[in-house]
Every structure is written in structure tokens, then in C-alpha cells.
CSV table of C-alpha atoms in Angstrom, one decimal:
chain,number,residue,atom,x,y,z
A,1,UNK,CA,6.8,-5.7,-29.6
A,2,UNK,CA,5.0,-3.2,-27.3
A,3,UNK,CA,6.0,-3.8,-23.6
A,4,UNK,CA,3.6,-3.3,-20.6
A,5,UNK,CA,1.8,0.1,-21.0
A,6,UNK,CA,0.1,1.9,-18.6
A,7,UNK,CA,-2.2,4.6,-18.4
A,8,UNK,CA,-2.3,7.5,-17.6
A,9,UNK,CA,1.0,8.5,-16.5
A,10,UNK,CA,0.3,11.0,-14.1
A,11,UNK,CA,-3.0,11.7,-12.5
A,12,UNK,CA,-4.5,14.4,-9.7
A,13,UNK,CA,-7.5,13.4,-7.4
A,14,UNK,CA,-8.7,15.0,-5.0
A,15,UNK,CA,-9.8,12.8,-1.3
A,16,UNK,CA,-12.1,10.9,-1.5
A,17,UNK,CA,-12.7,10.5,-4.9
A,18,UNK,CA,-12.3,6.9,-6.9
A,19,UNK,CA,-9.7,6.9,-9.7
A,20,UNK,CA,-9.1,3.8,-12.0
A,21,UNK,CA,-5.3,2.8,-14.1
A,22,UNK,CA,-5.6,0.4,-16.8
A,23,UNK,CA,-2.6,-2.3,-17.9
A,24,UNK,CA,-1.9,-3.6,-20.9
A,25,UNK,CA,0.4,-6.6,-21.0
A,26,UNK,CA,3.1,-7.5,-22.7
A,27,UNK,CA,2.1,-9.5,-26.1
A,28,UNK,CA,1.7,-13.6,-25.0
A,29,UNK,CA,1.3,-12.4,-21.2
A,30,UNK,CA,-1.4,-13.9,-19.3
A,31,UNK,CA,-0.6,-12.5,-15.8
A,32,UNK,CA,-1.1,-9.2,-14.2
A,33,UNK,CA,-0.1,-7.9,-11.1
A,34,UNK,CA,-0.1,-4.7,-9.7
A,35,UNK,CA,2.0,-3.0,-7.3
A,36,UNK,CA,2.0,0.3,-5.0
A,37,UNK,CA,5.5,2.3,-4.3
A,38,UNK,CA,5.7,5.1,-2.1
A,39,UNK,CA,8.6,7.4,-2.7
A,40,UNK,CA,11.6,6.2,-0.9
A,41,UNK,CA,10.5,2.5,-0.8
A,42,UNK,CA,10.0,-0.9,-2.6
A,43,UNK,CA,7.0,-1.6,-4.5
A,44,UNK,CA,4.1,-3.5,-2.5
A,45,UNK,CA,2.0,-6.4,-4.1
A,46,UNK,CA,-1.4,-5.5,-4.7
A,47,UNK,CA,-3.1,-8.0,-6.1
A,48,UNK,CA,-2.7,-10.5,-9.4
A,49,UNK,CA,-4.8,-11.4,-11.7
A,50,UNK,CA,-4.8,-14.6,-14.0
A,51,UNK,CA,-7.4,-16.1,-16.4
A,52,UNK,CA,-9.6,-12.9,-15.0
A,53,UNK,CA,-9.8,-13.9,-11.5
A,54,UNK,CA,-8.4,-12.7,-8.5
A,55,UNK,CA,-5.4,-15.1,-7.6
A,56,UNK,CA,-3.2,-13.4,-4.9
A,57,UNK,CA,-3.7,-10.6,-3.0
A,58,UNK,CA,-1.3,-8.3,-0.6
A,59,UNK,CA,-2.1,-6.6,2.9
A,60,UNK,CA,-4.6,-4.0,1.1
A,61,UNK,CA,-8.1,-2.9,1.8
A,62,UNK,CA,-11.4,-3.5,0.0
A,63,UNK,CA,-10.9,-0.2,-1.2
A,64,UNK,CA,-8.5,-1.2,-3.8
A,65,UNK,CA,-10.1,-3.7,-6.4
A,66,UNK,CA,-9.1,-4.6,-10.0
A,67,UNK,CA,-10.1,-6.4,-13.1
A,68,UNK,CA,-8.8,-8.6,-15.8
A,69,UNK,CA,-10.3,-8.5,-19.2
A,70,UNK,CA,-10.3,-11.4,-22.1
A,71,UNK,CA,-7.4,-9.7,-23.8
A,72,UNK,CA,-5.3,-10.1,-20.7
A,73,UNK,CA,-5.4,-6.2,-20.2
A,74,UNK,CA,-6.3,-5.4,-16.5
A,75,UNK,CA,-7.9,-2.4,-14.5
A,76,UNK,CA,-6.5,-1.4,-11.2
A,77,UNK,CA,-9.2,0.5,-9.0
A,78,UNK,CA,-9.2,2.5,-5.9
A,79,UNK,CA,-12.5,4.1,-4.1
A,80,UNK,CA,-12.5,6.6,-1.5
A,81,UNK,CA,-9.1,8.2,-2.4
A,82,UNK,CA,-6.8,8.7,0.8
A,83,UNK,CA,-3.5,11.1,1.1
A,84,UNK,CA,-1.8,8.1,2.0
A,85,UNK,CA,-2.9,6.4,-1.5
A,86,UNK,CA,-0.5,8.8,-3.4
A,87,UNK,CA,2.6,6.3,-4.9
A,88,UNK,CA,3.5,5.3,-8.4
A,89,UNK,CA,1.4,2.3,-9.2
A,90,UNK,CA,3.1,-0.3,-11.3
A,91,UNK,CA,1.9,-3.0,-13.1
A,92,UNK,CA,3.5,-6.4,-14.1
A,93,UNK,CA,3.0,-9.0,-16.6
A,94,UNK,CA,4.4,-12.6,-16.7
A,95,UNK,CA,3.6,-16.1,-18.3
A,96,UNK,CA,2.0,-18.1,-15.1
A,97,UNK,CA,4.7,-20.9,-15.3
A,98,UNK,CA,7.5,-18.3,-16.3
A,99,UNK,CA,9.7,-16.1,-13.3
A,100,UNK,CA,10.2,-13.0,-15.1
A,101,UNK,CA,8.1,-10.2,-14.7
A,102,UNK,CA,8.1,-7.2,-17.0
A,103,UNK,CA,7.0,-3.7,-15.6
A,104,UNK,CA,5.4,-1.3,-17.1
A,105,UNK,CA,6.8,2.6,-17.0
A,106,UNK,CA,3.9,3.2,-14.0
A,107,UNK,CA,0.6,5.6,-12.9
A,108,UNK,CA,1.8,8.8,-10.5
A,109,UNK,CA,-1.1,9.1,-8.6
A,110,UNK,CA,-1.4,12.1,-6.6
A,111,UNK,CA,-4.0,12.6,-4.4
A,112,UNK,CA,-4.9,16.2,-2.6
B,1,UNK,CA,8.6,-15.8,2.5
B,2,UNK,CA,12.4,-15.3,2.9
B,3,UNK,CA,13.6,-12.2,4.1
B,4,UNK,CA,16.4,-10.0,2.3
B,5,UNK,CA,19.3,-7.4,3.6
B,6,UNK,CA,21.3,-5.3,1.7
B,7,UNK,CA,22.9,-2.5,2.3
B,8,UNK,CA,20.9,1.0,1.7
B,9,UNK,CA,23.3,2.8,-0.5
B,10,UNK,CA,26.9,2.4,-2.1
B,11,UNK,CA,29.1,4.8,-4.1
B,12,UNK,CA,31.4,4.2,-6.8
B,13,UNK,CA,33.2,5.6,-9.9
B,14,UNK,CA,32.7,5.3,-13.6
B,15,UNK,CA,35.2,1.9,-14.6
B,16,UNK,CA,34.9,0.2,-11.4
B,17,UNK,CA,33.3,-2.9,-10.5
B,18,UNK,CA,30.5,-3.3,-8.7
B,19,UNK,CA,29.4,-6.0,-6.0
B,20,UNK,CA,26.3,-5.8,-3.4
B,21,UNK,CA,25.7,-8.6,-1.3
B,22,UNK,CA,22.1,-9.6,-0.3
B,23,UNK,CA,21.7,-11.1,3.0
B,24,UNK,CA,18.7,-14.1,2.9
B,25,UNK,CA,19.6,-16.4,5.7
B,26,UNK,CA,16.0,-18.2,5.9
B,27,UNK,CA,15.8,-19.3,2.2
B,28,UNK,CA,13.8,-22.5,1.2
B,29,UNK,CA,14.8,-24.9,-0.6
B,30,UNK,CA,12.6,-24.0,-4.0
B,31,UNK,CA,13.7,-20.6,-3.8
B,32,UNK,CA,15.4,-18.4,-6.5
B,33,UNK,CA,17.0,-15.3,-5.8
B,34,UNK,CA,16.2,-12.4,-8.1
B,35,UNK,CA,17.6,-9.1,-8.7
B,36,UNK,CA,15.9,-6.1,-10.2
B,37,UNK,CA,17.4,-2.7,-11.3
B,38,UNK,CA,15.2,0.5,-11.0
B,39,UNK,CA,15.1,4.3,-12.2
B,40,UNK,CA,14.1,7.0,-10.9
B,41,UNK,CA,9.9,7.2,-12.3
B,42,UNK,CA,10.1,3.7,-14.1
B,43,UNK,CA,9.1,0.1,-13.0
B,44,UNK,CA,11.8,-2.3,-11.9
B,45,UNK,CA,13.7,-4.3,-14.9
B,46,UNK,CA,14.9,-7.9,-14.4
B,47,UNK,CA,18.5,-8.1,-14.2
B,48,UNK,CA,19.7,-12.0,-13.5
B,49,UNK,CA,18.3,-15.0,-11.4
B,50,UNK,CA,19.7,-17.8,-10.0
B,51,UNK,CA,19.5,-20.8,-7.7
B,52,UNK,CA,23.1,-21.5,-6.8
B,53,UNK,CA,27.2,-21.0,-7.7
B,54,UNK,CA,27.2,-18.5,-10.4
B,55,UNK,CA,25.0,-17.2,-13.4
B,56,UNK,CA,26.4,-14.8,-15.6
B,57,UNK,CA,24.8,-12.5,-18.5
B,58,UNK,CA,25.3,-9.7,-20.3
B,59,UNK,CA,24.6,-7.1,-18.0
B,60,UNK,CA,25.9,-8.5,-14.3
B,61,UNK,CA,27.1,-11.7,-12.4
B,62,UNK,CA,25.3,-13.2,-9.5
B,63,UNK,CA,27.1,-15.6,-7.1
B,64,UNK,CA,25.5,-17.9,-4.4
B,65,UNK,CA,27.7,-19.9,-2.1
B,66,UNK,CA,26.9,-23.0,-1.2
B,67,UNK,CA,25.0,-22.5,1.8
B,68,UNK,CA,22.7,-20.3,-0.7
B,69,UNK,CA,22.5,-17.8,2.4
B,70,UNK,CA,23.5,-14.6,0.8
B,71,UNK,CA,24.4,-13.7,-3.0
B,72,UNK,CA,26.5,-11.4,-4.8
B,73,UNK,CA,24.9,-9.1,-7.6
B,74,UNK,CA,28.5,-8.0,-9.8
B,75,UNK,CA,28.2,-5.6,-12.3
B,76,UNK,CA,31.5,-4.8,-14.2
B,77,UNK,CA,32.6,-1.5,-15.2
B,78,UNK,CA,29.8,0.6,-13.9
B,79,UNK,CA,28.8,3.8,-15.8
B,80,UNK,CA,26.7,6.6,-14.8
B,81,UNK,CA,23.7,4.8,-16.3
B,82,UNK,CA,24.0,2.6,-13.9
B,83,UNK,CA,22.9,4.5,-11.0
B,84,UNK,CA,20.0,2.7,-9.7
B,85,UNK,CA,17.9,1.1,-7.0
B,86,UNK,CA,18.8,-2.7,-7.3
B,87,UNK,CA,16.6,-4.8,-5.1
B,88,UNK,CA,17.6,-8.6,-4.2
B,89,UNK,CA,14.5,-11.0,-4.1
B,90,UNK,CA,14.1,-14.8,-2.7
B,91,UNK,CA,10.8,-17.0,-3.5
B,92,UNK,CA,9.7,-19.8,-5.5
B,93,UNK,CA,10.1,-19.8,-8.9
B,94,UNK,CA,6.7,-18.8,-11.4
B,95,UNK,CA,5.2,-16.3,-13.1
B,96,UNK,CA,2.2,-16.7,-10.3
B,97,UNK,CA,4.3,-16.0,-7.4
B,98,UNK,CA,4.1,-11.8,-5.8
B,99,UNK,CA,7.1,-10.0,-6.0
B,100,UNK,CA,8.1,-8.8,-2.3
B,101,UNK,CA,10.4,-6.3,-2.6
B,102,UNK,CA,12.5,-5.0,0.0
B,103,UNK,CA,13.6,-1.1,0.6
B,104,UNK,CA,16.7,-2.0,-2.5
B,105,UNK,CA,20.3,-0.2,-2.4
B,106,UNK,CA,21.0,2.8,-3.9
B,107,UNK,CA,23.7,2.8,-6.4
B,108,UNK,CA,25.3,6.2,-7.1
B,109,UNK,CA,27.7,6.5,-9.8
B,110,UNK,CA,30.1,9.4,-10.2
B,111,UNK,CA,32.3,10.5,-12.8
């Protein structure tokens, strides 16, 4: 049983370009959420997505918008690329009545 | 949301056991606390949940006094694989709820 996958794993941008990471759940998942770490710190909630709506969202600009697809799998995308967006961007799946979240191995997004 | 403190970093040595206390003084009632393990370049991993007194599993043992404001996250007999980031998390329970993850401690693990 395939955990979460993400891809890519590492990816260059330049500023001010728009870059987009795909999710795939874990099999039976029907939750995504994504997350932003910066080195040195915790991850940050992004957004979640259940039954392909937005159902949460953290302290993050329009700029950052996402998709959920039938399948469950999920798009994370950011426009107008800033320095400051340079992190590892996790995603995580979870049953919607279930705790446990499962990450996936995570995006290094660089942006220059 | 509940707010967490732990300390930024401990040391040990390979055999030894473990314990990092998480500070949550304004916990509700409905709330869980959670700890997570994390590498270096990889997404956090759940390591054991609990609501009060102790839960155990294979990998660590958390214990929650009474007054449920702080908990203990053991792990026995650490080994070098065990040096990690390991966050402590309070909230309602459900797969819907966002994670809010505080800045972790940092485990290092000598020989």
C-alpha cells in the first residue's frame, strides 16, 4: 500500500513565476491538507481539502490556491513566486472522522 | 487552539531513555495531545496520542497527569535513529482538524 506521494521532489523557480505540486493520498484517504515548513521551523497549515472543496484554510495569501480531484488526489498552487515562498511543502492525508494524519516525503521548492 | 512548550533541543546517548515534557496549560476539554517525530527532508510521522494517564505503544510512552496540563513523550532505549524533531500537539480530535505545529525539540543522539 502506497503511502502519500508527492511530486516533484525538488523544484527551482525563479520570482515571480507560478509553480504547482500535486498529492496523492494514501489509499481510502479522503482528506488533504497541505503544509509550508521553512528550514528551522514547524510546518504551517495551508489549506485542507475534503470532498473537493476548500474546508480550512491557514494565515496565507490568495496567492496560494489548491485543488482536490474525484480520486482524492490534490494540487497545491502558488502564483507570483516570492523568495520568502522557498520551504518544503508537505502534504497530508487523513480519513475526515479519523486523527491521524500521514505525510508525504514533501516538494523542496526553491525559489531564486 | 491550545498552545505548546517544549524544550528546543536535548542530548542523550545510545541505551538511554528518553522523556520530553510538553508544556499545554490552556487545553480544552475535547482535546488530544499528539506527538510527531520528524527527519531531516521527510514529513512528520505519528508517533502516539492520548487524552489522559498513560498510552503506551510500540515505539514510545506518553503520560498525562491529571490536570492534562503538560505530557510526557518516553521513548526507551534511544538509538541513533532516533535523532529527530518531535513536535507535541493539543486539538480536537478528527481527521478535519489543521495540524499546528509548534517549532518541536531537537533530539540528538550520540554514540
Amino acid at each position: 500500500d502506497a503511502g502519500v506521494t508527492q511530486s516533484p521532489t525538488h523544484l527551482i523557480k525563479t520570482r515571480g513565476q507560478q509553480v504547482t505540486l500535486r498529492c496523492s493520498p494514501k489509499s481510502g484517504h479522503d482528506t488533504v491538507s497541505w503544509y509550508q515548513q521553512a528550514l528551522g521551523q514547524g510546518p504551517q497549515f495551508i489549506f485542507q481539502y475534503y470532498e473537493e472543496e476548500e474546508r480550512q484554510r491557514g494565515n496565507f495569501p490568495d496567492r496560494f490556491s489548491g485543488h482536490q480531484f474525484p480520486n482524492y488526489s490534490s494540487e497545491l498552487n502558488v502564483n507570483a513566486l516570492l523568495l520568502g515562498d522557498s520551504a518544503l511543502y508537505l502534504c497530508a492525508s487523513s480519513l475526515y472522522q479519523v486523527n491521524e494524519a500521514f505525510f508525504g516525503q514533501g516538494t523542496r521548492l526553491t525559489v531564486v | 487552539l491550545a498552545k505548546t512548550t517544549q524544550p528546543i533541543s536535548m542530548d542523550s546517548y545510545e541505551g538511554q531513555e528518553v522523556n520530553i515534557t510538553c508544556s499545554h496549560n490552556n487545553i480544552a476539554t475535547n482535546d488530544y495531545i499528539t506527538w510527531y517525530q520528524q527527519f531531516p527532508s521527510q514529513g512528520p510521522r505519528f508517533i502516539i496520542q492520548g487524552y489522559k494517564t498513560k498510552v503506551t505503544n510500540e515505539v514510545a510512552s506518553l503520560f498525562i497527569p491529571a490536570d492534562r496540563k503538560s505530557s510526557t513523550l518516553s521513548l526507551p532505549r534511544v538509538s541513533l535513529s532516533d535523532t529527530a524533531v518531535y513536535y507535541c500537539l493539543v486539538g480536537d480530535i478528527g481527521g478535519r482538524r489543521a495540524l499546528t505545529f509548534g517549532s518541536g525539540t531537537r533530539l540528538q543522539v550520540q554514540p
